[in-house]
Amino acid sequence: MELEAREPESKEAEGQTKKYVGVTLIDFLGYKFPPRKNLLGPWLPQQGLVMVYACRGVGKTYFALNVAYAGTSAGSYLGWNVQEPFGVLYIDGEMPGPVIQERLAQIVASSDFEPLAPFILLTPDLQPEGMPRIDTEKGQAVIDSFLSDEIKLIVIDNISTLTSAKENEADGWTPVQAWALRQRAKGRSVLFIHHAGKTGAQRGTSRREDILDTVLALRRPIDYNPEQGAVFEIHFEKARGLYGDDVKPIEASLIANEGGKMSWAVRNVEDSNFIRVVSLLNEGMIQADIAAELSLNKSTVSRHVRKAKTQGLIIKKGFAL
């Protein structure tokens, strides 16, 4: 049995009464929801609400642009595959137009896949009246005007530049949360890009995470050198319904190939740390110092040392293990 309730009308909302629907337990258990699939890999589901955050310059936008293009071209990114192409609305609130253009051109030129679904981009340099704010009714209406049935992913890049409320005020997130839930109810996913604060955690109120399915943190490797270019680790901080290998942290490195094409090398962070431990061992560093250098537990370093000895990878002689 379906029950209905209507919101009382006010003078301001006269003629715009909202209708709410409730169902009994038996009817709800028998309701046939469409099966929930994944847009990209296991972490970006259909009707999913996701956040990716990182410190400045780590690669948030590059990550998001690659995700968006993989979706619109039914390609793959960092080993995560897209089964069916889907339309993307990418809303960038920060980057200069030429920079976004250059990055997208590089992504397209390096891909083996052609766009099969719409990729719509809103960027500040093309907006004489400024970017729409996702925490205002007017801004949400502007965004909604760009949506069609083909658009299944909305990328908000980023929260700081596309909202007007103070980041540490939980109530300021309420209209964005309501908008995101409406998009989910309409069959769309939303990918929020956000900044990390000085502590390394996402900046502002933690209330944002309440409704999210997945939260990914991009971080530099502990021994990162700017000469390495685009290298970051991806850590799962929230992963609703995921476990095991699906949530193991990975390290991604952008590699320039012959002809100017770019590709991504991916390995588990565990494997990456093992390589670093072996390298430092062979430079003569003792285990305690390696643990401090790489911010690893001493037991983890010890495990890597045993593995390295078994595989015959320790070539430096005459120092304490």
PDB file of C-alpha atoms in Angstrom:
ATOM      1  CA  MET A   1       0.000   0.000   0.000  1.00  0.00           C
ATOM      2  CA  GLU A   2       1.331   3.444  -0.965  1.00  0.00           C
ATOM      3  CA  LEU A   3       0.785   6.364   1.362  1.00  0.00           C
ATOM      4  CA  GLU A   4       0.999  10.012   0.409  1.00  0.00           C
ATOM      5  CA  ALA A   5       1.624  13.193   2.352  1.00  0.00           C
ATOM      6  CA  ARG A   6       1.750  16.761   1.152  1.00  0.00           C
ATOM      7  CA  GLU A   7       3.804  19.603   2.529  1.00  0.00           C
ATOM      8  CA  PRO A   8       1.621  22.447   3.871  1.00  0.00           C
ATOM      9  CA  GLU A   9       1.507  25.368   1.497  1.00  0.00           C
ATOM     10  CA  SER A  10       2.979  28.705   2.466  1.00  0.00           C
ATOM     11  CA  LYS A  11       2.285  31.999   0.774  1.00  0.00           C
ATOM     12  CA  GLU A  12       5.751  31.877  -0.786  1.00  0.00           C
ATOM     13  CA  ALA A  13       5.305  28.342  -2.084  1.00  0.00           C
ATOM     14  CA  GLU A  14       1.670  28.600  -3.106  1.00  0.00           C
ATOM     15  CA  GLY A  15       0.965  26.259  -5.987  1.00  0.00           C
ATOM     16  CA  GLN A  16       4.278  24.403  -5.458  1.00  0.00           C
ATOM     17  CA  THR A  17       3.208  21.865  -2.827  1.00  0.00           C
ATOM     18  CA  LYS A  18       5.613  18.923  -2.534  1.00  0.00           C
ATOM     19  CA  LYS A  19       4.316  15.365  -2.406  1.00  0.00           C
ATOM     20  CA  TYR A  20       6.004  12.691  -0.305  1.00  0.00           C
ATOM     21  CA  VAL A  21       5.457   8.945  -0.639  1.00  0.00           C
ATOM     22  CA  GLY A  22       5.692   6.256   2.042  1.00  0.00           C
ATOM     23  CA  VAL A  23       5.194   2.512   1.645  1.00  0.00           C
ATOM     24  CA  THR A  24       4.545  -0.332   4.033  1.00  0.00           C
ATOM     25  CA  LEU A  25       7.357  -2.739   4.927  1.00  0.00           C
ATOM     26  CA  ILE A  26       5.878  -5.571   2.862  1.00  0.00           C
ATOM     27  CA  ASP A  27       5.440  -3.375  -0.199  1.00  0.00           C
ATOM     28  CA  PHE A  28       8.947  -1.939   0.172  1.00  0.00           C
ATOM     29  CA  LEU A  29      10.551  -5.383   0.387  1.00  0.00           C
ATOM     30  CA  GLY A  30       8.692  -6.377  -2.761  1.00  0.00           C
ATOM     31  CA  TYR A  31       9.572  -3.218  -4.700  1.00  0.00           C
ATOM     32  CA  LYS A  32      11.651  -3.859  -7.826  1.00  0.00           C
ATOM     33  CA  PHE A  33      14.477  -1.344  -7.812  1.00  0.00           C
ATOM     34  CA  PRO A  34      16.697  -1.350 -10.919  1.00  0.00           C
ATOM     35  CA  PRO A  35      19.874  -3.362 -10.232  1.00  0.00           C
ATOM     36  CA  ARG A  36      22.679  -1.068  -9.104  1.00  0.00           C
ATOM     37  CA  LYS A  37      25.702  -1.292 -11.396  1.00  0.00           C
ATOM     38  CA  ASN A  38      29.072   0.431 -11.381  1.00  0.00           C
ATOM     39  CA  LEU A  39      29.978   3.312 -13.657  1.00  0.00           C
ATOM     40  CA  LEU A  40      33.730   2.879 -13.149  1.00  0.00           C
ATOM     41  CA  GLY A  41      35.351   0.049 -11.240  1.00  0.00           C
ATOM     42  CA  PRO A  42      33.855  -0.901  -7.887  1.00  0.00           C
ATOM     43  CA  TRP A  43      34.133   2.530  -6.244  1.00  0.00           C
ATOM     44  CA  LEU A  44      31.942   4.710  -8.521  1.00  0.00           C
ATOM     45  CA  PRO A  45      28.481   3.117  -8.599  1.00  0.00           C
ATOM     46  CA  GLN A  46      25.417   4.196 -10.484  1.00  0.00           C
ATOM     47  CA  GLN A  47      23.486   6.617  -8.281  1.00  0.00           C
ATOM     48  CA  GLY A  48      26.665   6.944  -6.252  1.00  0.00           C
ATOM     49  CA  LEU A  49      27.866   9.939  -4.261  1.00  0.00           C
ATOM     50  CA  VAL A  50      31.649  10.063  -4.084  1.00  0.00           C
ATOM     51  CA  MET A  51      34.369  12.421  -2.883  1.00  0.00           C
ATOM     52  CA  VAL A  52      37.995  12.601  -3.992  1.00  0.00           C
ATOM     53  CA  TYR A  53      40.205  14.964  -2.027  1.00  0.00           C
ATOM     54  CA  ALA A  54      43.885  15.869  -1.893  1.00  0.00           C
ATOM     55  CA  CYS A  55      46.305  18.666  -1.124  1.00  0.00           C
ATOM     56  CA  ARG A  56      46.973  21.275  -3.788  1.00  0.00           C
ATOM     57  CA  GLY A  57      48.941  20.093  -6.782  1.00  0.00           C
ATOM     58  CA  VAL A  58      48.646  16.358  -6.135  1.00  0.00           C
ATOM     59  CA  GLY A  59      46.450  15.679  -9.167  1.00  0.00           C
ATOM     60  CA  LYS A  60      42.769  15.910  -8.204  1.00  0.00           C
ATOM     61  CA  THR A  61      41.620  17.551 -11.422  1.00  0.00           C
ATOM     62  CA  TYR A  62      43.759  15.320 -13.629  1.00  0.00           C
ATOM     63  CA  PHE A  63      42.292  12.301 -11.837  1.00  0.00           C
ATOM     64  CA  ALA A  64      38.725  13.576 -12.279  1.00  0.00           C
ATOM     65  CA  LEU A  65      39.202  14.444 -15.967  1.00  0.00           C
ATOM     66  CA  ASN A  66      40.533  10.951 -16.651  1.00  0.00           C
ATOM     67  CA  VAL A  67      37.579   9.408 -14.844  1.00  0.00           C
ATOM     68  CA  ALA A  68      35.170  11.563 -16.858  1.00  0.00           C
ATOM     69  CA  TYR A  69      36.754  10.748 -20.213  1.00  0.00           C
ATOM     70  CA  ALA A  70      36.897   7.023 -19.425  1.00  0.00           C
ATOM     71  CA  GLY A  71      33.173   7.193 -18.730  1.00  0.00           C
ATOM     72  CA  THR A  72      32.186   9.055 -21.882  1.00  0.00           C
ATOM     73  CA  SER A  73      34.376   6.798 -24.074  1.00  0.00           C
ATOM     74  CA  ALA A  74      33.707   3.438 -22.353  1.00  0.00           C
ATOM     75  CA  GLY A  75      37.430   3.194 -21.667  1.00  0.00           C
ATOM     76  CA  SER A  76      39.409   2.469 -18.519  1.00  0.00           C
ATOM     77  CA  TYR A  77      41.511   4.299 -15.980  1.00  0.00           C
ATOM     78  CA  LEU A  78      44.059   2.879 -13.527  1.00  0.00           C
ATOM     79  CA  GLY A  79      42.743  -0.613 -14.179  1.00  0.00           C
ATOM     80  CA  TRP A  80      39.120   0.352 -13.543  1.00  0.00           C
ATOM     81  CA  ASN A  81      36.884  -0.375 -16.528  1.00  0.00           C
ATOM     82  CA  VAL A  82      33.710   1.204 -17.863  1.00  0.00           C
ATOM     83  CA  GLN A  83      31.181  -1.329 -19.167  1.00  0.00           C
ATOM     84  CA  GLU A  84      28.873   1.123 -20.935  1.00  0.00           C
ATOM     85  CA  PRO A  85      29.542   4.734 -21.986  1.00  0.00           C
ATOM     86  CA  PHE A  86      27.722   7.415 -20.037  1.00  0.00           C
ATOM     87  CA  GLY A  87      27.318  11.154 -20.359  1.00  0.00           C
ATOM     88  CA  VAL A  88      29.255  13.503 -18.078  1.00  0.00           C
ATOM     89  CA  LEU A  89      28.637  17.065 -16.934  1.00  0.00           C
ATOM     90  CA  TYR A  90      31.979  18.400 -15.680  1.00  0.00           C
ATOM     91  CA  ILE A  91      31.739  21.619 -13.672  1.00  0.00           C
ATOM     92  CA  ASP A  92      35.131  23.196 -13.050  1.00  0.00           C
ATOM     93  CA  GLY A  93      35.245  26.194 -10.766  1.00  0.00           C
ATOM     94  CA  GLU A  94      38.942  26.875 -10.541  1.00  0.00           C
ATOM     95  CA  MET A  95      41.252  26.067 -13.452  1.00  0.00           C
ATOM     96  CA  PRO A  96      42.041  28.451 -16.329  1.00  0.00           C
ATOM     97  CA  GLY A  97      40.421  27.388 -19.607  1.00  0.00           C
ATOM     98  CA  PRO A  98      43.725  26.825 -21.470  1.00  0.00           C
ATOM     99  CA  VAL A  99      44.982  24.499 -18.718  1.00  0.00           C
ATOM    100  CA  ILE A 100      41.834  22.358 -18.787  1.00  0.00           C
ATOM    101  CA  GLN A 101      41.977  22.369 -22.594  1.00  0.00           C
ATOM    102  CA  GLU A 102      45.597  21.191 -22.594  1.00  0.00           C
ATOM    103  CA  ARG A 103      44.921  18.411 -20.111  1.00  0.00           C
ATOM    104  CA  LEU A 104      41.852  17.157 -21.944  1.00  0.00           C
ATOM    105  CA  ALA A 105      43.704  17.250 -25.281  1.00  0.00           C
ATOM    106  CA  GLN A 106      46.465  15.144 -23.749  1.00  0.00           C
ATOM    107  CA  ILE A 107      43.971  12.656 -22.319  1.00  0.00           C
ATOM    108  CA  VAL A 108      42.117  12.330 -25.633  1.00  0.00           C
ATOM    109  CA  ALA A 109      45.347  11.979 -27.652  1.00  0.00           C
ATOM    110  CA  SER A 110      46.641   9.290 -25.289  1.00  0.00           C
ATOM    111  CA  SER A 111      43.444   7.247 -25.278  1.00  0.00           C
ATOM    112  CA  ASP A 112      42.581   4.351 -27.576  1.00  0.00           C
ATOM    113  CA  PHE A 113      38.883   5.183 -27.224  1.00  0.00           C
ATOM    114  CA  GLU A 114      36.667   7.793 -28.865  1.00  0.00           C
ATOM    115  CA  PRO A 115      33.869   9.676 -27.064  1.00  0.00           C
ATOM    116  CA  LEU A 116      30.587   7.793 -27.336  1.00  0.00           C
ATOM    117  CA  ALA A 117      28.461   9.830 -24.936  1.00  0.00           C
ATOM    118  CA  PRO A 118      28.162  13.563 -24.199  1.00  0.00           C
ATOM    119  CA  PHE A 119      30.949  15.310 -22.298  1.00  0.00           C
ATOM    120  CA  ILE A 120      29.719  18.775 -21.312  1.00  0.00           C
ATOM    121  CA  LEU A 121      32.131  21.158 -19.629  1.00  0.00           C
ATOM    122  CA  LEU A 122      31.363  24.300 -17.626  1.00  0.00           C
ATOM    123  CA  THR A 123      34.467  26.355 -16.929  1.00  0.00           C
ATOM    124  CA  PRO A 124      34.865  29.898 -15.511  1.00  0.00           C
ATOM    125  CA  ASP A 125      36.596  31.388 -18.556  1.00  0.00           C
ATOM    126  CA  LEU A 126      33.447  30.824 -20.626  1.00  0.00           C
ATOM    127  CA  GLN A 127      31.001  32.250 -18.077  1.00  0.00           C
ATOM    128  CA  PRO A 128      30.639  36.066 -18.295  1.00  0.00           C
ATOM    129  CA  GLU A 129      28.245  36.038 -15.329  1.00  0.00           C
ATOM    130  CA  GLY A 130      30.320  33.715 -13.163  1.00  0.00           C
ATOM    131  CA  MET A 131      29.930  30.063 -12.242  1.00  0.00           C
ATOM    132  CA  PRO A 132      26.704  28.656 -10.779  1.00  0.00           C
ATOM    133  CA  ARG A 133      26.825  27.868  -7.074  1.00  0.00           C
ATOM    134  CA  ILE A 134      25.667  24.386  -6.118  1.00  0.00           C
ATOM    135  CA  ASP A 135      24.441  25.552  -2.709  1.00  0.00           C
ATOM    136  CA  THR A 136      21.876  28.005  -4.114  1.00  0.00           C
ATOM    137  CA  GLU A 137      18.550  27.347  -5.828  1.00  0.00           C
ATOM    138  CA  LYS A 138      19.532  29.604  -8.720  1.00  0.00           C
ATOM    139  CA  GLY A 139      22.829  27.792  -9.236  1.00  0.00           C
ATOM    140  CA  GLN A 140      21.201  24.380  -9.025  1.00  0.00           C
ATOM    141  CA  ALA A 141      18.624  25.439 -11.596  1.00  0.00           C
ATOM    142  CA  VAL A 142      21.425  26.484 -13.969  1.00  0.00           C
ATOM    143  CA  ILE A 143      23.150  23.123 -13.537  1.00  0.00           C
ATOM    144  CA  ASP A 144      19.886  21.249 -14.029  1.00  0.00           C
ATOM    145  CA  SER A 145      19.399  23.039 -17.354  1.00  0.00           C
ATOM    146  CA  PHE A 146      22.487  21.249 -18.705  1.00  0.00           C
ATOM    147  CA  LEU A 147      21.292  17.813 -17.648  1.00  0.00           C
ATOM    148  CA  SER A 148      19.643  15.254 -19.888  1.00  0.00           C
ATOM    149  CA  ASP A 149      18.800  11.581 -19.581  1.00  0.00           C
ATOM    150  CA  GLU A 150      22.209  10.762 -21.074  1.00  0.00           C
ATOM    151  CA  ILE A 151      24.104  12.482 -18.267  1.00  0.00           C
ATOM    152  CA  LYS A 152      24.819   9.906 -15.578  1.00  0.00           C
ATOM    153  CA  LEU A 153      27.773  11.569 -13.827  1.00  0.00           C
ATOM    154  CA  ILE A 154      28.159  15.119 -12.541  1.00  0.00           C
ATOM    155  CA  VAL A 155      31.666  16.158 -11.509  1.00  0.00           C
ATOM    156  CA  ILE A 156      31.905  19.069  -9.064  1.00  0.00           C
ATOM    157  CA  ASP A 157      35.476  20.404  -9.227  1.00  0.00           C
ATOM    158  CA  ASN A 158      35.612  21.663  -6.596  1.00  0.00           C
ATOM    159  CA  ILE A 159      33.519  22.179  -3.456  1.00  0.00           C
ATOM    160  CA  SER A 160      35.466  25.248  -2.308  1.00  0.00           C
ATOM    161  CA  THR A 161      35.009  27.238  -5.508  1.00  0.00           C
ATOM    162  CA  LEU A 162      31.441  26.187  -6.302  1.00  0.00           C
ATOM    163  CA  THR A 163      29.848  26.862  -2.913  1.00  0.00           C
ATOM    164  CA  SER A 164      29.510  30.084  -0.962  1.00  0.00           C
ATOM    165  CA  ALA A 165      29.143  28.812   2.623  1.00  0.00           C
ATOM    166  CA  LYS A 166      32.033  28.570   5.071  1.00  0.00           C
ATOM    167  CA  GLU A 167      33.612  25.133   4.796  1.00  0.00           C
ATOM    168  CA  ASN A 168      33.553  24.361   8.523  1.00  0.00           C
ATOM    169  CA  GLU A 169      29.843  25.119   8.912  1.00  0.00           C
ATOM    170  CA  ALA A 170      27.856  21.886   8.739  1.00  0.00           C
ATOM    171  CA  ASP A 171      24.584  23.668   7.931  1.00  0.00           C
ATOM    172  CA  GLY A 172      26.176  25.160   4.824  1.00  0.00           C
ATOM    173  CA  TRP A 173      26.389  21.678   3.357  1.00  0.00           C
ATOM    174  CA  THR A 174      22.650  20.997   3.752  1.00  0.00           C
ATOM    175  CA  PRO A 175      21.473  22.445   0.387  1.00  0.00           C
ATOM    176  CA  VAL A 176      24.291  20.681  -1.470  1.00  0.00           C
ATOM    177  CA  GLN A 177      23.430  17.414   0.224  1.00  0.00           C
ATOM    178  CA  ALA A 178      19.751  17.779  -0.687  1.00  0.00           C
ATOM    179  CA  TRP A 179      20.669  18.544  -4.314  1.00  0.00           C
ATOM    180  CA  ALA A 180      23.008  15.539  -4.501  1.00  0.00           C
ATOM    181  CA  LEU A 181      20.317  13.231  -3.111  1.00  0.00           C
ATOM    182  CA  ARG A 182      17.866  14.522  -5.718  1.00  0.00           C
ATOM    183  CA  GLN A 183      20.383  13.741  -8.457  1.00  0.00           C
ATOM    184  CA  ARG A 184      20.825  10.251  -7.043  1.00  0.00           C
ATOM    185  CA  ALA A 185      17.047   9.746  -7.035  1.00  0.00           C
ATOM    186  CA  LYS A 186      17.078  10.674 -10.740  1.00  0.00           C
ATOM    187  CA  GLY A 187      19.634   7.968 -11.489  1.00  0.00           C
ATOM    188  CA  ARG A 188      22.781  10.113 -11.547  1.00  0.00           C
ATOM    189  CA  SER A 189      26.067   9.911  -9.681  1.00  0.00           C
ATOM    190  CA  VAL A 190      27.946  12.907  -8.307  1.00  0.00           C
ATOM    191  CA  LEU A 191      31.723  13.067  -7.918  1.00  0.00           C
ATOM    192  CA  PHE A 192      32.835  15.847  -5.569  1.00  0.00           C
ATOM    193  CA  ILE A 193      36.422  17.084  -5.739  1.00  0.00           C
ATOM    194  CA  HIS A 194      37.718  18.735  -2.583  1.00  0.00           C
ATOM    195  CA  HIS A 195      40.856  20.114  -0.962  1.00  0.00           C
ATOM    196  CA  ALA A 196      42.735  18.616   1.964  1.00  0.00           C
ATOM    197  CA  GLY A 197      43.519  20.831   4.930  1.00  0.00           C
ATOM    198  CA  LYS A 198      46.801  21.364   6.725  1.00  0.00           C
ATOM    199  CA  THR A 199      46.383  18.097   8.643  1.00  0.00           C
ATOM    200  CA  GLY A 200      45.942  16.114   5.419  1.00  0.00           C
ATOM    201  CA  ALA A 201      42.266  15.355   6.096  1.00  0.00           C
ATOM    202  CA  GLN A 202      39.478  16.782   3.948  1.00  0.00           C
ATOM    203  CA  ARG A 203      38.965  20.464   4.649  1.00  0.00           C
ATOM    204  CA  GLY A 204      35.945  21.652   6.623  1.00  0.00           C
ATOM    205  CA  THR A 205      32.997  19.800   8.111  1.00  0.00           C
ATOM    206  CA  SER A 206      33.083  16.002   8.194  1.00  0.00           C
ATOM    207  CA  ARG A 207      29.292  15.996   7.753  1.00  0.00           C
ATOM    208  CA  ARG A 208      29.881  15.850   3.990  1.00  0.00           C
ATOM    209  CA  GLU A 209      30.866  12.207   4.312  1.00  0.00           C
ATOM    210  CA  ASP A 210      27.572  11.101   5.873  1.00  0.00           C
ATOM    211  CA  ILE A 211      25.765  10.454   2.581  1.00  0.00           C
ATOM    212  CA  LEU A 212      28.789   9.431   0.517  1.00  0.00           C
ATOM    213  CA  ASP A 213      29.345   5.915  -0.778  1.00  0.00           C
ATOM    214  CA  THR A 214      33.076   6.341  -1.327  1.00  0.00           C
ATOM    215  CA  VAL A 215      35.771   8.720  -0.125  1.00  0.00           C
ATOM    216  CA  LEU A 216      39.165   8.585  -1.837  1.00  0.00           C
ATOM    217  CA  ALA A 217      42.248  10.441  -0.620  1.00  0.00           C
ATOM    218  CA  LEU A 218      45.060  11.166  -3.080  1.00  0.00           C
ATOM    219  CA  ARG A 219      48.465  11.510  -1.397  1.00  0.00           C
ATOM    220  CA  ARG A 220      52.042  11.942  -2.462  1.00  0.00           C
ATOM    221  CA  PRO A 221      54.366   9.002  -1.705  1.00  0.00           C
ATOM    222  CA  ILE A 222      56.419   9.733   1.389  1.00  0.00           C
ATOM    223  CA  ASP A 223      59.645   9.994  -0.648  1.00  0.00           C
ATOM    224  CA  TYR A 224      58.092  11.965  -3.519  1.00  0.00           C
ATOM    225  CA  ASN A 225      60.363  14.205  -5.565  1.00  0.00           C
ATOM    226  CA  PRO A 226      58.848  16.898  -7.852  1.00  0.00           C
ATOM    227  CA  GLU A 227      61.040  15.576 -10.671  1.00  0.00           C
ATOM    228  CA  GLN A 228      58.836  12.462 -10.672  1.00  0.00           C
ATOM    229  CA  GLY A 229      55.897  14.468 -12.037  1.00  0.00           C
ATOM    230  CA  ALA A 230      52.364  13.152 -11.529  1.00  0.00           C
ATOM    231  CA  VAL A 231      52.637  10.396  -8.920  1.00  0.00           C
ATOM    232  CA  PHE A 232      50.082   9.806  -6.190  1.00  0.00           C
ATOM    233  CA  GLU A 233      48.696   7.126  -3.921  1.00  0.00           C
ATOM    234  CA  ILE A 234      44.962   6.448  -3.757  1.00  0.00           C
ATOM    235  CA  HIS A 235      43.627   5.510  -0.331  1.00  0.00           C
ATOM    236  CA  PHE A 236      40.059   4.380   0.394  1.00  0.00           C
ATOM    237  CA  GLU A 237      38.810   6.168   3.523  1.00  0.00           C
ATOM    238  CA  LYS A 238      35.185   5.158   3.069  1.00  0.00           C
ATOM    239  CA  ALA A 239      34.022   2.374   0.782  1.00  0.00           C
ATOM    240  CA  ARG A 240      30.430   1.305   1.305  1.00  0.00           C
ATOM    241  CA  GLY A 241      30.029  -2.359   0.400  1.00  0.00           C
ATOM    242  CA  LEU A 242      33.665  -2.803  -0.683  1.00  0.00           C
ATOM    243  CA  TYR A 243      36.382  -4.888   0.965  1.00  0.00           C
ATOM    244  CA  GLY A 244      39.511  -6.942   0.274  1.00  0.00           C
ATOM    245  CA  ASP A 245      41.536  -6.192  -2.849  1.00  0.00           C
ATOM    246  CA  ASP A 246      38.993  -3.590  -3.996  1.00  0.00           C
ATOM    247  CA  VAL A 247      40.063  -1.199  -1.239  1.00  0.00           C
ATOM    248  CA  LYS A 248      43.798  -1.799  -1.141  1.00  0.00           C
ATOM    249  CA  PRO A 249      45.684   1.478  -1.684  1.00  0.00           C
ATOM    250  CA  ILE A 250      47.400   1.848  -5.041  1.00  0.00           C
ATOM    251  CA  GLU A 251      50.100   4.097  -6.470  1.00  0.00           C
ATOM    252  CA  ALA A 252      49.611   5.696  -9.890  1.00  0.00           C
ATOM    253  CA  SER A 253      52.408   7.226 -11.985  1.00  0.00           C
ATOM    254  CA  LEU A 254      51.990   9.167 -15.223  1.00  0.00           C
ATOM    255  CA  ILE A 255      54.504   8.031 -17.844  1.00  0.00           C
ATOM    256  CA  ALA A 256      55.404   9.759 -21.117  1.00  0.00           C
ATOM    257  CA  ASN A 257      55.699   7.306 -24.011  1.00  0.00           C
ATOM    258  CA  GLU A 258      57.145   7.668 -27.484  1.00  0.00           C
ATOM    259  CA  GLY A 259      55.148   9.991 -29.695  1.00  0.00           C
ATOM    260  CA  GLY A 260      54.010  12.118 -26.760  1.00  0.00           C
ATOM    261  CA  LYS A 261      51.305   9.744 -25.552  1.00  0.00           C
ATOM    262  CA  MET A 262      50.820   9.380 -21.829  1.00  0.00           C
ATOM    263  CA  SER A 263      49.985   6.241 -19.871  1.00  0.00           C
ATOM    264  CA  TRP A 264      49.519   5.338 -16.226  1.00  0.00           C
ATOM    265  CA  ALA A 265      51.553   2.750 -14.340  1.00  0.00           C
ATOM    266  CA  VAL A 266      49.735   1.259 -11.352  1.00  0.00           C
ATOM    267  CA  ARG A 267      50.995  -0.851  -8.485  1.00  0.00           C
ATOM    268  CA  ASN A 268      49.884  -1.655  -4.950  1.00  0.00           C
ATOM    269  CA  VAL A 269      51.232   0.697  -2.299  1.00  0.00           C
ATOM    270  CA  GLU A 270      52.444  -2.409  -0.455  1.00  0.00           C
ATOM    271  CA  ASP A 271      54.589  -3.335  -3.465  1.00  0.00           C
ATOM    272  CA  SER A 272      55.784   0.242  -3.795  1.00  0.00           C
ATOM    273  CA  ASN A 273      56.836   0.342  -0.139  1.00  0.00           C
ATOM    274  CA  PHE A 274      58.663  -2.965  -0.555  1.00  0.00           C
ATOM    275  CA  ILE A 275      60.704  -1.508  -3.409  1.00  0.00           C
ATOM    276  CA  ARG A 276      61.543   1.553  -1.309  1.00  0.00           C
ATOM    277  CA  VAL A 277      62.595  -0.556   1.673  1.00  0.00           C
ATOM    278  CA  VAL A 278      64.894  -2.675  -0.491  1.00  0.00           C
ATOM    279  CA  SER A 279      66.433   0.433  -2.030  1.00  0.00           C
ATOM    280  CA  LEU A 280      67.150   2.003   1.353  1.00  0.00           C
ATOM    281  CA  LEU A 281      68.518  -1.270   2.712  1.00  0.00           C
ATOM    282  CA  ASN A 282      70.960  -1.452  -0.154  1.00  0.00           C
ATOM    283  CA  GLU A 283      72.036   2.104   0.601  1.00  0.00           C
ATOM    284  CA  GLY A 284      73.045   0.940   4.075  1.00  0.00           C
ATOM    285  CA  MET A 285      70.127   2.303   6.119  1.00  0.00           C
ATOM    286  CA  ILE A 286      69.041   0.294   9.172  1.00  0.00           C
ATOM    287  CA  GLN A 287      65.467  -0.851   9.706  1.00  0.00           C
ATOM    288  CA  ALA A 288      64.599   1.679  12.419  1.00  0.00           C
ATOM    289  CA  ASP A 289      65.684   4.556  10.205  1.00  0.00           C
ATOM    290  CA  ILE A 290      63.799   3.112   7.217  1.00  0.00           C
ATOM    291  CA  ALA A 291      60.608   2.942   9.310  1.00  0.00           C
ATOM    292  CA  ALA A 292      61.027   6.595  10.251  1.00  0.00           C
ATOM    293  CA  GLU A 293      61.920   7.671   6.707  1.00  0.00           C
ATOM    294  CA  LEU A 294      58.906   5.983   5.106  1.00  0.00           C
ATOM    295  CA  SER A 295      56.444   6.444   8.011  1.00  0.00           C
ATOM    296  CA  LEU A 296      55.994   2.666   8.256  1.00  0.00           C
ATOM    297  CA  ASN A 297      55.604   0.410  11.274  1.00  0.00           C
ATOM    298  CA  LYS A 298      58.801  -1.377  12.245  1.00  0.00           C
ATOM    299  CA  SER A 299      56.980  -4.708  11.862  1.00  0.00           C
ATOM    300  CA  THR A 300      56.104  -3.787   8.258  1.00  0.00           C
ATOM    301  CA  VAL A 301      59.719  -2.937   7.482  1.00  0.00           C
ATOM    302  CA  SER A 302      60.826  -6.193   9.097  1.00  0.00           C
ATOM    303  CA  ARG A 303      58.405  -8.153   6.937  1.00  0.00           C
ATOM    304  CA  HIS A 304      59.732  -6.450   3.797  1.00  0.00           C
ATOM    305  CA  VAL A 305      63.319  -7.204   4.869  1.00  0.00           C
ATOM    306  CA  ARG A 306      62.555 -10.905   5.314  1.00  0.00           C
ATOM    307  CA  LYS A 307      60.927 -11.003   1.900  1.00  0.00           C
ATOM    308  CA  ALA A 308      63.887  -9.194   0.313  1.00  0.00           C
ATOM    309  CA  LYS A 309      66.365 -11.622   1.886  1.00  0.00           C
ATOM    310  CA  THR A 310      64.334 -14.597   0.644  1.00  0.00           C
ATOM    311  CA  GLN A 311      64.329 -13.182  -2.888  1.00  0.00           C
ATOM    312  CA  GLY A 312      68.040 -12.370  -2.787  1.00  0.00           C
ATOM    313  CA  LEU A 313      67.471  -8.647  -3.312  1.00  0.00           C
ATOM    314  CA  ILE A 314      69.832  -7.387  -0.614  1.00  0.00           C
ATOM    315  CA  ILE A 315      73.155  -6.627  -2.242  1.00  0.00           C
ATOM    316  CA  LYS A 316      74.712  -4.341   0.366  1.00  0.00           C
ATOM    317  CA  LYS A 317      76.875  -6.277   2.819  1.00  0.00           C
ATOM    318  CA  GLY A 318      78.197  -5.543   6.262  1.00  0.00           C
ATOM    319  CA  PHE A 319      75.368  -3.619   7.907  1.00  0.00           C
ATOM    320  CA  ALA A 320      72.839  -4.510  10.579  1.00  0.00           C
ATOM    321  CA  LEU A 321      69.433  -5.747   9.509  1.00  0.00           C
TER     322      LEU A 321
END
